[in-house]
Short mmCIF file of C-alpha atoms in Angstrom, two decimals:
data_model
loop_
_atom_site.label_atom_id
_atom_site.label_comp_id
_atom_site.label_asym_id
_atom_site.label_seq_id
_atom_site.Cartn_x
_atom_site.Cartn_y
_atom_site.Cartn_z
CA UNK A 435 0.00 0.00 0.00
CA UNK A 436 1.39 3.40 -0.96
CA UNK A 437 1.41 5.83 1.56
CA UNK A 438 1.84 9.53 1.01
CA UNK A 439 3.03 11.91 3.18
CA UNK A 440 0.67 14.82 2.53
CA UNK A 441 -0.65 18.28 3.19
CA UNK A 442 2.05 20.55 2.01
CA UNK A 443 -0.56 21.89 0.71
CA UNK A 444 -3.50 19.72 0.93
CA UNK A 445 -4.53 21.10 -2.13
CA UNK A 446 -0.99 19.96 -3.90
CA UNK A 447 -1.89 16.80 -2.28
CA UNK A 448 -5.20 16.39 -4.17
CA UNK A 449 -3.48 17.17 -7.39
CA UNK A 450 -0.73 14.72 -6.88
CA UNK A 451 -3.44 11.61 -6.20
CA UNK A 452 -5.44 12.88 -9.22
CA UNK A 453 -2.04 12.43 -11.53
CA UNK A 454 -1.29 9.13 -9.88
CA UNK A 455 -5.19 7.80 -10.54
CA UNK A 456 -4.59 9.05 -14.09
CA UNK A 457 -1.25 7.40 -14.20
CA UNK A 458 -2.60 3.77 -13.19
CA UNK A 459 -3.54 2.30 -16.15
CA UNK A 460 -7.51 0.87 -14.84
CA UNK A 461 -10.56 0.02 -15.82
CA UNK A 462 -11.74 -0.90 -12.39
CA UNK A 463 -11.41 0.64 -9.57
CA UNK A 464 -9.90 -2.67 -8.38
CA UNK A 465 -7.29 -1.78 -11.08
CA UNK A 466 -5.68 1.01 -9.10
CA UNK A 467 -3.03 0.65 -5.94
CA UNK A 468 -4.39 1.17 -2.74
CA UNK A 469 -3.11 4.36 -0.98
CA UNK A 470 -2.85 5.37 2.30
CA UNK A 471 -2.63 9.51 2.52
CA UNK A 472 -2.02 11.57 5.56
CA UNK A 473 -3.02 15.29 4.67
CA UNK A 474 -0.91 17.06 7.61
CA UNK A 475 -1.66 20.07 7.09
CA UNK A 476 -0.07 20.92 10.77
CA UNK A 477 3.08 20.64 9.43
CA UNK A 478 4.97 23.99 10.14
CA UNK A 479 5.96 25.56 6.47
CA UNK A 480 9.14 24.08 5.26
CA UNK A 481 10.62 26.87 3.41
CA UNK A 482 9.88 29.18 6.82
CA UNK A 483 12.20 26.60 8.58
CA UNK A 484 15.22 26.39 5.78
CA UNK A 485 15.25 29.92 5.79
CA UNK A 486 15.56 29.74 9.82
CA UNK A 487 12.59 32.02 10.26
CA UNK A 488 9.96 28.72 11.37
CA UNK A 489 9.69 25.99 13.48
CA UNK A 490 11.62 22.47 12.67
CA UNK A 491 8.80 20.47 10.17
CA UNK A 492 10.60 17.43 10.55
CA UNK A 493 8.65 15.80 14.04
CA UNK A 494 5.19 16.51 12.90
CA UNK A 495 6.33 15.12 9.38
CA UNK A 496 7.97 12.14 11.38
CA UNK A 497 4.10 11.53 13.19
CA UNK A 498 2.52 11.55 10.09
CA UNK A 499 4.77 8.91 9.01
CA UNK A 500 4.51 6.98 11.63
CA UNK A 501 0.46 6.98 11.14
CA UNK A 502 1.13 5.98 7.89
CA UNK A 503 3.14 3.10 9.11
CA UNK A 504 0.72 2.22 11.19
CA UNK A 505 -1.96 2.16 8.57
CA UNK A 506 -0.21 -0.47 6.58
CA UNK A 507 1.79 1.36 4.24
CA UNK A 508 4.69 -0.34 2.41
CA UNK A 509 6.25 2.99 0.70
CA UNK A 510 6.02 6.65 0.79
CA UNK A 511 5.98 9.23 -1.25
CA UNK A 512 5.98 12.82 -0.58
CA UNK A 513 4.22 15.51 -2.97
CA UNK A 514 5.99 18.36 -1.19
CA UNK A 515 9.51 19.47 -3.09
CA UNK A 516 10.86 21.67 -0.49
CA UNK A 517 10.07 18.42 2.25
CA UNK A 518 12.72 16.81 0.84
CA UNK A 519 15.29 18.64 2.80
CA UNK A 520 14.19 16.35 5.28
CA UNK A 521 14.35 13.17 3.05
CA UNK A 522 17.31 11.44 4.57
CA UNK A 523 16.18 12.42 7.98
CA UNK A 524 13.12 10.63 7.38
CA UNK A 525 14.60 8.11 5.42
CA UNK A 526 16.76 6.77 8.58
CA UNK A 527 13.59 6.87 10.95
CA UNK A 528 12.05 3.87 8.47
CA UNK A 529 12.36 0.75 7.19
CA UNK A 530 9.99 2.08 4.51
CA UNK A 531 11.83 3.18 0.91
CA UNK A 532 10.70 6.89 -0.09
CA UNK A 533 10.75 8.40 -3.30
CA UNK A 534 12.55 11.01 -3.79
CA UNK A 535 11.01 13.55 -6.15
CA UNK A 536 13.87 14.92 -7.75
CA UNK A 537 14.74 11.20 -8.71
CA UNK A 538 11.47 11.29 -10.54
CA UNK A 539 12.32 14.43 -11.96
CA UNK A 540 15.11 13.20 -13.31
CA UNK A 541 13.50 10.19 -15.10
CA UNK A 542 11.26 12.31 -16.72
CA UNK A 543 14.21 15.26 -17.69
CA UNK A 544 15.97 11.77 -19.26
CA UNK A 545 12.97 10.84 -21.31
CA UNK A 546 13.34 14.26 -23.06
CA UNK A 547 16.99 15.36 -24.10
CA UNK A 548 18.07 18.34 -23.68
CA UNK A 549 16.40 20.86 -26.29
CA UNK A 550 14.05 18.49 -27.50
CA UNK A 551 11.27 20.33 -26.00
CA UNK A 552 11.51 24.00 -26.99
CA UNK A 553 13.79 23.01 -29.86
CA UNK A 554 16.39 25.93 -28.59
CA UNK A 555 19.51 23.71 -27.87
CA UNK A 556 20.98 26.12 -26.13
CA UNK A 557 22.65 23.66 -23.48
CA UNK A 558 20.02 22.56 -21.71
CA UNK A 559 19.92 24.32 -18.56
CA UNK A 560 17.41 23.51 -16.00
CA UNK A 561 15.25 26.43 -14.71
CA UNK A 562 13.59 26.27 -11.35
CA UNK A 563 10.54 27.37 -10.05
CA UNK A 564 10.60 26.58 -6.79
CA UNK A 565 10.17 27.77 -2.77
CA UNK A 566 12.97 30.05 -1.34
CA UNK A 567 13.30 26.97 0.79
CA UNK A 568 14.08 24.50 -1.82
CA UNK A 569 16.43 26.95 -3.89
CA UNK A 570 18.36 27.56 -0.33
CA UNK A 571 18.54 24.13 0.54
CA UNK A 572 19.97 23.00 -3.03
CA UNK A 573 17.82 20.26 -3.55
CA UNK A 574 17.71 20.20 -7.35
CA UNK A 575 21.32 21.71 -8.28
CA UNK A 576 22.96 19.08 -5.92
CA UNK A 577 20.96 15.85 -7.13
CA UNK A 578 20.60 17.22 -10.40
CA UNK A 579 23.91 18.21 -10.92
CA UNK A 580 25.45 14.78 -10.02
CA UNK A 581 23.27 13.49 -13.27
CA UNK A 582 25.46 16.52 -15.47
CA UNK A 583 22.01 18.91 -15.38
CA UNK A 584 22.76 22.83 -14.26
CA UNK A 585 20.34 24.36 -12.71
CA UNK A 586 19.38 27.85 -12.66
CA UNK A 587 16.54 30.22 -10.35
CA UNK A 588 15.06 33.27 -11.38
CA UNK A 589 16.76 36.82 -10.26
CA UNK A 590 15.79 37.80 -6.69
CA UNK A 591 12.75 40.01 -8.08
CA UNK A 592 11.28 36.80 -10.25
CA UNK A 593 12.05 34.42 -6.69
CA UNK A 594 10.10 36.93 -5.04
CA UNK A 595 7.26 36.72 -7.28
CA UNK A 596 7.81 33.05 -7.52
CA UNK A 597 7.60 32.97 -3.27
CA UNK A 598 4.35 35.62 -3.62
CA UNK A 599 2.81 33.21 -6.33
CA UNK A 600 3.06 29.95 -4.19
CA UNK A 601 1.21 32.01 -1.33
CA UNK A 602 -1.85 32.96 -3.62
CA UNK A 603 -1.92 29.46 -5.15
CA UNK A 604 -2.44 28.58 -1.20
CA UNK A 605 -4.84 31.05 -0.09
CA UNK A 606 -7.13 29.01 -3.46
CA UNK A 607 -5.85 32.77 -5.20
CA UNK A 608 -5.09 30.66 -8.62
CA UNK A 609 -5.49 32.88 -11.07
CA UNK A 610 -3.55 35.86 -9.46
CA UNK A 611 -0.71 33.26 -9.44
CA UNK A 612 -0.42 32.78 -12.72
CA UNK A 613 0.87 35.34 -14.59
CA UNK A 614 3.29 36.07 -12.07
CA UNK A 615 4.68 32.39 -13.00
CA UNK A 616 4.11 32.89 -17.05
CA UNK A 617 6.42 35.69 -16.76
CA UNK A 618 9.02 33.73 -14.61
CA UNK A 619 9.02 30.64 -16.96
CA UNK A 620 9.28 33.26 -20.20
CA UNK A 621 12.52 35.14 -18.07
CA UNK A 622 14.08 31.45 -17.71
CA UNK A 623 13.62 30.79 -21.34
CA UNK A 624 15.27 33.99 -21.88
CA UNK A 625 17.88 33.26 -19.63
CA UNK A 626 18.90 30.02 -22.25
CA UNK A 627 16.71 27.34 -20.29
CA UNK A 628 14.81 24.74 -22.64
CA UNK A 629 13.28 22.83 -19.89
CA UNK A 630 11.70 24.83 -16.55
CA UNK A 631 10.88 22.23 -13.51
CA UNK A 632 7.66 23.37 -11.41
CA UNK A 633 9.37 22.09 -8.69
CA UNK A 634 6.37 22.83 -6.26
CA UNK A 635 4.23 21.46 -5.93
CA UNK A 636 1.32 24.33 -5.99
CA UNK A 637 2.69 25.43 -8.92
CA UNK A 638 0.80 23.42 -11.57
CA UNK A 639 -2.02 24.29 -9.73
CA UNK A 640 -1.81 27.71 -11.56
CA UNK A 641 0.15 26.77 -14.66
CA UNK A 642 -2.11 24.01 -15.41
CA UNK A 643 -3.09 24.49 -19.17
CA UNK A 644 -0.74 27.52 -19.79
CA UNK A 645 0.59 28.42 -23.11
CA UNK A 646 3.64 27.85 -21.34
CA UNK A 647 3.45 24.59 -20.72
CA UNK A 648 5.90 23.55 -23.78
CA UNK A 649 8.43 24.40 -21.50
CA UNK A 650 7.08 22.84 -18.04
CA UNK A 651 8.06 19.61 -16.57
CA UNK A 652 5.93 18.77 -13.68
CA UNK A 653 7.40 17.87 -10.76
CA UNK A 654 4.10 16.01 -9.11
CA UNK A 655 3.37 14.26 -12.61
CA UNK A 656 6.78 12.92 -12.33
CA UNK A 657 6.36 11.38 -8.77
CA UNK A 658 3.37 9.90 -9.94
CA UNK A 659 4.56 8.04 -12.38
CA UNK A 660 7.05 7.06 -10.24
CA UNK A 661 4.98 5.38 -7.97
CA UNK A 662 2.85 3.86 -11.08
CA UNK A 663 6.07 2.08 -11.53
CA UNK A 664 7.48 1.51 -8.07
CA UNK A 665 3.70 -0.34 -6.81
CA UNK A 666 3.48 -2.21 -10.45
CA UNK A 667 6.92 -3.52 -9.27
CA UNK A 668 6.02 -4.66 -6.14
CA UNK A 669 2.61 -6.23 -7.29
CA UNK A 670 4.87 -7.86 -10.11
CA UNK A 671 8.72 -8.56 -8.94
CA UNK A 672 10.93 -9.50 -11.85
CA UNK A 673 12.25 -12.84 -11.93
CA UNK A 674 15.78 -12.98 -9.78
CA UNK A 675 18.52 -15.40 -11.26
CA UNK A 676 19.74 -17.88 -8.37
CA UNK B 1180 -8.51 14.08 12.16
CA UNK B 1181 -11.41 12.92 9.81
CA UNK B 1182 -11.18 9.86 7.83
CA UNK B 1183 -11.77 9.13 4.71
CA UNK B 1184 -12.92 5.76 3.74
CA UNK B 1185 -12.11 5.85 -0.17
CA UNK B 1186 -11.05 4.44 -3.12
CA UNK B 1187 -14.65 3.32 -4.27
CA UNK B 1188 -13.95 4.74 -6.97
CA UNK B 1189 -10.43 6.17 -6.68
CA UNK B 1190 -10.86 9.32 -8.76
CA UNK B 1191 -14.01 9.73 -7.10
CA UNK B 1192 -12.51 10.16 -4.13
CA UNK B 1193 -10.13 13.05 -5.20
CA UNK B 1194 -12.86 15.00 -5.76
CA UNK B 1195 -13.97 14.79 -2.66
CA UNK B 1196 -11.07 15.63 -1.18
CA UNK B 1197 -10.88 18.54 -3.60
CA UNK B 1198 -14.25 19.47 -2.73
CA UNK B 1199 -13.35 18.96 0.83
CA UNK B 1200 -10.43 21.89 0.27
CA UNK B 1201 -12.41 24.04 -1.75
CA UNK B 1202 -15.36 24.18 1.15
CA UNK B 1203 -12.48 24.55 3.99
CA UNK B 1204 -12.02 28.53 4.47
CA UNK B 1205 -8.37 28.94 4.31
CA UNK B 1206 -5.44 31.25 3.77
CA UNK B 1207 -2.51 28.63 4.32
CA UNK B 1208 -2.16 25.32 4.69
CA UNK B 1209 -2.06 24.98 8.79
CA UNK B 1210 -5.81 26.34 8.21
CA UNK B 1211 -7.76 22.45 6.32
CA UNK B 1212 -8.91 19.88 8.38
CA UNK B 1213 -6.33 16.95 8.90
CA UNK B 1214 -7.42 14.11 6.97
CA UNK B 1215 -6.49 10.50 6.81
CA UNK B 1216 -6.99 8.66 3.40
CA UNK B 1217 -8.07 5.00 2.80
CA UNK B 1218 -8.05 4.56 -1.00
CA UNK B 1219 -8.73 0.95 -0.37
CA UNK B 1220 -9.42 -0.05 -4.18
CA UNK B 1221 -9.50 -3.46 -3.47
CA UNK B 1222 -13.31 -3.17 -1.98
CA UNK B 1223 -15.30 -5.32 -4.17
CA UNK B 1224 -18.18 -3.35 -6.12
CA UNK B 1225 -20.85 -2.61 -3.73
CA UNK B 1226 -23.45 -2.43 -6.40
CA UNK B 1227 -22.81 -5.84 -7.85
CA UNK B 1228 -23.28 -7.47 -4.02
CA UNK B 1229 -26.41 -5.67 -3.49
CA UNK B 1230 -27.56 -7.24 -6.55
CA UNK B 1231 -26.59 -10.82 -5.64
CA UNK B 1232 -23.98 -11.02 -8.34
CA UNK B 1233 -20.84 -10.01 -6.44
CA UNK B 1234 -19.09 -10.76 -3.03
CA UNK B 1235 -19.60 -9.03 0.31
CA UNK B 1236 -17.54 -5.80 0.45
CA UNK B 1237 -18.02 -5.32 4.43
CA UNK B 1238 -15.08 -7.07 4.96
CA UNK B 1239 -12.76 -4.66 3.20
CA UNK B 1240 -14.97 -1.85 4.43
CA UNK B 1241 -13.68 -3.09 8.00
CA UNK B 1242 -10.39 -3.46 7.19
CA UNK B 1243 -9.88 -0.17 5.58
CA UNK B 1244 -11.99 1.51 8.53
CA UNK B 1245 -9.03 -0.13 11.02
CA UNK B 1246 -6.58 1.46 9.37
CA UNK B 1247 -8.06 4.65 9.74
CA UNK B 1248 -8.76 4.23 12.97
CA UNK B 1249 -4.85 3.05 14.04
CA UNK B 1250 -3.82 5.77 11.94
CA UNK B 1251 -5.80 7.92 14.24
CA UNK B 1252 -8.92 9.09 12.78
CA UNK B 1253 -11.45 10.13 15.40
CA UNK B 1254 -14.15 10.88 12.72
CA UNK B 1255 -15.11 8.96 9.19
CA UNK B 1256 -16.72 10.39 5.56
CA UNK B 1257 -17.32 7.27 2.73
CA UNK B 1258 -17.43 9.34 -0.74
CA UNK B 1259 -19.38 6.51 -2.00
CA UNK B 1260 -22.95 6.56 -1.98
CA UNK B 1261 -23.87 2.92 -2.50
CA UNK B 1262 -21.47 1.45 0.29
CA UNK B 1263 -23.50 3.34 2.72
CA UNK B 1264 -25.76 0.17 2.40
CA UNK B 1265 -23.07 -0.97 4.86
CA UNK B 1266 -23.53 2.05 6.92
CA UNK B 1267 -25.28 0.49 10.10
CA UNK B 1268 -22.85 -2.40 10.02
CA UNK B 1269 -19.95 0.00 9.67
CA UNK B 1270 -21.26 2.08 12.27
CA UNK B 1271 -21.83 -0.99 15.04
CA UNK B 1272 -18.02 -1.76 14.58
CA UNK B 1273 -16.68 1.43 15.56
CA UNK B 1274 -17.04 4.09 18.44
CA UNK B 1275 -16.15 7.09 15.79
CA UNK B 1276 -18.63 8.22 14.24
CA UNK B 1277 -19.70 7.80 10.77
CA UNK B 1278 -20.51 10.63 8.58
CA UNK B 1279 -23.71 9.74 6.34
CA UNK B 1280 -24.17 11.08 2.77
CA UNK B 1281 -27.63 10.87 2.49
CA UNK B 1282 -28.16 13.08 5.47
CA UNK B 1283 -25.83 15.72 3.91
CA UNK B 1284 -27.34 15.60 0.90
CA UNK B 1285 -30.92 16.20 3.08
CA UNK B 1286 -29.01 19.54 4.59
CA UNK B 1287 -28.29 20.53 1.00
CA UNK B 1288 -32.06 19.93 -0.10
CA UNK B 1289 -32.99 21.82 3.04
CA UNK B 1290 -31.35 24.95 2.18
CA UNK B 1291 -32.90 25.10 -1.36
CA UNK B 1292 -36.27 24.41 -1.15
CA UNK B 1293 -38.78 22.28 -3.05
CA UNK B 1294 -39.28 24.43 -6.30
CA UNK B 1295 -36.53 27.06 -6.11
CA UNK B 1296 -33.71 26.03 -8.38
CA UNK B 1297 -34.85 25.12 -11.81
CA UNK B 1298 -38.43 27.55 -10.51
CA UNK B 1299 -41.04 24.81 -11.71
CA UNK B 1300 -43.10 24.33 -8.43
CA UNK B 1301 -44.05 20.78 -9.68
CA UNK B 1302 -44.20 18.93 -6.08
CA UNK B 1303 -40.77 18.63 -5.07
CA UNK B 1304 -39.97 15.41 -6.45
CA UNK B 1305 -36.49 14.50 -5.75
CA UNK B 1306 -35.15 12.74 -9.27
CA UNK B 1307 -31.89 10.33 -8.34
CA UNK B 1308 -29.10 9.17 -10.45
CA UNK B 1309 -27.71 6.36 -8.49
CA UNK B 1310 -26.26 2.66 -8.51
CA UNK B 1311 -28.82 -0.44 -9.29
CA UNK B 1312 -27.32 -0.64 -5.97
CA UNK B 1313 -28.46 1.99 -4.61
CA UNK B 1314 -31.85 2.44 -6.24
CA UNK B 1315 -31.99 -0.88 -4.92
CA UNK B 1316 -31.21 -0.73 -1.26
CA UNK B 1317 -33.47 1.99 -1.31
CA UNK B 1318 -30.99 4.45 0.52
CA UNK B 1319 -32.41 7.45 -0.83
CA UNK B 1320 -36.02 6.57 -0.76
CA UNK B 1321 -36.05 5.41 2.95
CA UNK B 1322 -33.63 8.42 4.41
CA UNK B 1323 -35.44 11.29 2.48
CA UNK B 1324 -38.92 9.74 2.75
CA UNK B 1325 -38.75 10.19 6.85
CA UNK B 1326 -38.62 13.70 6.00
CA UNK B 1327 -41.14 13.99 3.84
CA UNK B 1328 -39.66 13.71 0.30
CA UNK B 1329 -40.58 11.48 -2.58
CA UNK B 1330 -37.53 9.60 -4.71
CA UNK B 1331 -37.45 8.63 -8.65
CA UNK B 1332 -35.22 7.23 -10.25
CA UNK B 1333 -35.01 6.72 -14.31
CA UNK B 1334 -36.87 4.22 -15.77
CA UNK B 1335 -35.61 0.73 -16.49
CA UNK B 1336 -33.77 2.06 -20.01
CA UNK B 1337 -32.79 4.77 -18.74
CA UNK B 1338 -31.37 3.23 -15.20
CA UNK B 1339 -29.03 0.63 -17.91
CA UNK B 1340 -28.04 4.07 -19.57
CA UNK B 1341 -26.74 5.16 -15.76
CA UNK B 1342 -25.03 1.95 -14.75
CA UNK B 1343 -23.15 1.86 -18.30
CA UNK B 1344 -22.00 6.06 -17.79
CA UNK B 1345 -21.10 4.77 -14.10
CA UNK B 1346 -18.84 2.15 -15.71
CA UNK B 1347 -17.47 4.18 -18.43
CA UNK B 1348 -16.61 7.11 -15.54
CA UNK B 1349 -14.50 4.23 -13.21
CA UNK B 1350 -12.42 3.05 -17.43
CA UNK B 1351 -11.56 7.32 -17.11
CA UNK B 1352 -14.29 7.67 -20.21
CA UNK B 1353 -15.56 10.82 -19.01
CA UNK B 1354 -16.33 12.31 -22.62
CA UNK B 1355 -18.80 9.34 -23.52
CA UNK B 1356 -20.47 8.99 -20.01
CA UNK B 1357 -21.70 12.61 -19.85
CA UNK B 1358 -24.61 12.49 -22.66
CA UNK B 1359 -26.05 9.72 -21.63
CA UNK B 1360 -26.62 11.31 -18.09
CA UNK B 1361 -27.25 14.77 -19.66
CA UNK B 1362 -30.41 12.61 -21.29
CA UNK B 1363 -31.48 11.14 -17.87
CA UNK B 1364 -31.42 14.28 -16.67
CA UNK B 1365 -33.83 15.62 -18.70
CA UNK B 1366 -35.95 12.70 -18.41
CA UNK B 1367 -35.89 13.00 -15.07
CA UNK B 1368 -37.04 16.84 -15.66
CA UNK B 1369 -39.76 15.93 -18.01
CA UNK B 1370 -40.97 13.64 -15.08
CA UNK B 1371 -41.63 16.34 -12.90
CA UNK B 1372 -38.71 16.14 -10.79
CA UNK B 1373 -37.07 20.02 -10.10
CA UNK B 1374 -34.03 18.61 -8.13
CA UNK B 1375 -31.74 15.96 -9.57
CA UNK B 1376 -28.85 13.99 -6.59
CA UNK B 1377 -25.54 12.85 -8.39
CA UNK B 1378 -26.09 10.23 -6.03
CA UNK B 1379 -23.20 8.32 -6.85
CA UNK B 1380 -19.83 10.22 -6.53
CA UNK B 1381 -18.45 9.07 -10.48
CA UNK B 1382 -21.02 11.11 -11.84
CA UNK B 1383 -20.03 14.50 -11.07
CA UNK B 1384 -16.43 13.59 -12.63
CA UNK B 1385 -18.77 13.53 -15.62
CA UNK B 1386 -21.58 16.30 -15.49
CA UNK B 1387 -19.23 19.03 -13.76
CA UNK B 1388 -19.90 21.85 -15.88
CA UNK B 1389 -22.76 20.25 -17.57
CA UNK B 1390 -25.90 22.96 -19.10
CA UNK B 1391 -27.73 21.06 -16.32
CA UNK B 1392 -26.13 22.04 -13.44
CA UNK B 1393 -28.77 24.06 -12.26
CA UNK B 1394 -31.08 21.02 -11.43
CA UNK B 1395 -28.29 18.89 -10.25
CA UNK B 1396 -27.61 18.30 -5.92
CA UNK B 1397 -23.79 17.03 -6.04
CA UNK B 1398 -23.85 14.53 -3.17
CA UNK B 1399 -20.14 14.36 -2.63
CA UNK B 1400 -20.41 18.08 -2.42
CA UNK B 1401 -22.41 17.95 0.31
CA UNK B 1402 -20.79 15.36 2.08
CA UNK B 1403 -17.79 17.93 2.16
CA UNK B 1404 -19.38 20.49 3.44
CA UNK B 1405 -20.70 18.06 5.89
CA UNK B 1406 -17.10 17.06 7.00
CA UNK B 1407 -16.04 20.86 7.28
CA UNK B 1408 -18.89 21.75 9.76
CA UNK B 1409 -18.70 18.24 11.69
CA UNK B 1410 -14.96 19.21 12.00
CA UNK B 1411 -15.44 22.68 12.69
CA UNK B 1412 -17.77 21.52 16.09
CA UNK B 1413 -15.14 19.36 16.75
CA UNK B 1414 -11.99 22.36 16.91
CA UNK B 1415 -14.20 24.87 18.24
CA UNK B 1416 -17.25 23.23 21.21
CA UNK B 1417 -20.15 25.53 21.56
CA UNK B 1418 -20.00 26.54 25.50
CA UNK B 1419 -22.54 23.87 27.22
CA UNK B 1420 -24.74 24.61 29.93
CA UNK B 1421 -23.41 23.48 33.14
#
């Protein structure tokens, strides 16, 4: 049973099961993995806490594991990108594998080379949009980076739109959101990126459909599929040679 | 921390937890209801065992409803209309308490009365698009006839034309379910019926949006709201008398 760590935003959360329903391939309902989600929305904000201006997320994200765990859950995914600062943290508290979302990422970034998208090939740098928290914290340009990918952020003025954008996608302010994020992904692009990561998860709540989307890889899509493939795996193991 | 008892179908239970965030009032995330998720899709279809053709689903019900509960629910919503046929049995196995759709989707009628919405005046009739199952248990019928209103469902062509949309809804076949409720609808109109209950929670993955919205009570919307006020008593006790 696939358990996901959720809340951060609930709303994010809701997207994130609706991709991995979509993912499953079904025409049952008895043809989809059974999920176990905790939608914590107590947890203190992450990016507050990276930034040292918050409390520490990481015990009310450990107790939401642990009701997980006790639920039955056999693996856990987490449709939160800046939560992942925690990842190993949480990872050594539990027998339990986790996903790790900028893994996923980078399946789906290797499924489409490098200026295959916008058909720029102009080096295929990575743009971020992303929490303060997650751009502090390095998640992406560290795990990223190991696979060859550079990763860029907008200026400080676009982060701070980015940052204001997230907020409005939370307060259900969608469509304020969005063209504060069109303009961020079109600065990236100008800034020689072929491939910009919405690597938050409220963000394709606002750039759902957008004429930008050419451009977009989606973070939560990508951890979807990712746990298409992990549950398929464990309902199906591969024959192991002796 | 409500629980959600889900999975029957999957996608119809992310819109209920959608609906569930929409109806919260919220700035940031600390501000929804905790929620604990069962998408237990291994429930075997409650229609086909009120119908004598399939196995017992209480079972799974249970089991789901215990991992809730040692996840630490104190509080449980089912966004499935027809396993509430399984309600009383639910309910006997467990001290929380059990949310019941039916009596949400009474609150809803309440507020709009007989006559208002589509303006006809034609006796209130209460038109349902439901499960064999459902139409079958009599769910409806019984829970709205104690107060006072009268229940139709389509007639026997019409009904197959339901349970096939139903089907097509769960095999993500939105685009071909949605005219064949539209029609039953209208039937359903033509039949003197001025309110029409999505009374199973597929269909409003199919009609949202539709040109008949104004007729239509969305039972999994009501359920939501349901959950946010039941959860609101809990945070915040009226004083009591001493």
């Amino acid at each position: 049973m696939l358990g996901v760590l959720g809340g951060m935003g609930p709303m994010a959360t809701v997207d994130f099961l609706a991709k991995l329903v979509r993912a499953t391939p079904a025409g049952r309902d008895q043809d989809h993995i059974p999920t176990l989600v905790c939608s914590a929305v107590d947890i203190p904000d992450r990016a507050a806490a990276i930034l040292g201006t918050g409390p520490d997320p990481l015990p009310a994200m450990r107790a939401a594991l642990a009701r997980l765990e006790a639920g039955g859950a056999t693996r856990i995914a987490i449709p939160c990108n800046t939560a992942h600062h925690w990842h190993a943290a949480l990872q050594a508290g539990t027998g339990l594998p986790i996903l790790h979302i900028v893994d996923a990422v980078a399946e789906t970034l290797a499924e489409t080379p490098a200026g295959f998208m916008a058909g720029t090939g102009t080096g295929g740098r990575i743009g971020l949009l992303a929490t303060d928290g997650t751009l502090r914290a390095g998640l992406y340009r560290e795990r990223l980076g190991r696979r060859g990918l550079a990763c860029v952020g907008p200026d400080p003025e676009g982060q701070a739109a980015v940052a204001a954008a997230i907020r409005l996608v939370k307060a259900h302010r969608v469509a304020e959101a969005r063209p504060l994020l069109e303009a961020q992904v079109r600065a990236l692009a100008a800034a020689g990126c072929d491939r910009v990561v919405m690597a938050c998860t409220e963000i394709p709540l606002a750039l759902s459909g957008s004429a930008a989307s050419g451009l977009l890889v989606d973070a939560t899509e990508a951890l979807a599929r990712a746990c298409v493939a992990a549950c398929r795996d464990d309902a199906d193991p591969l024959p192991r040679a002796a």
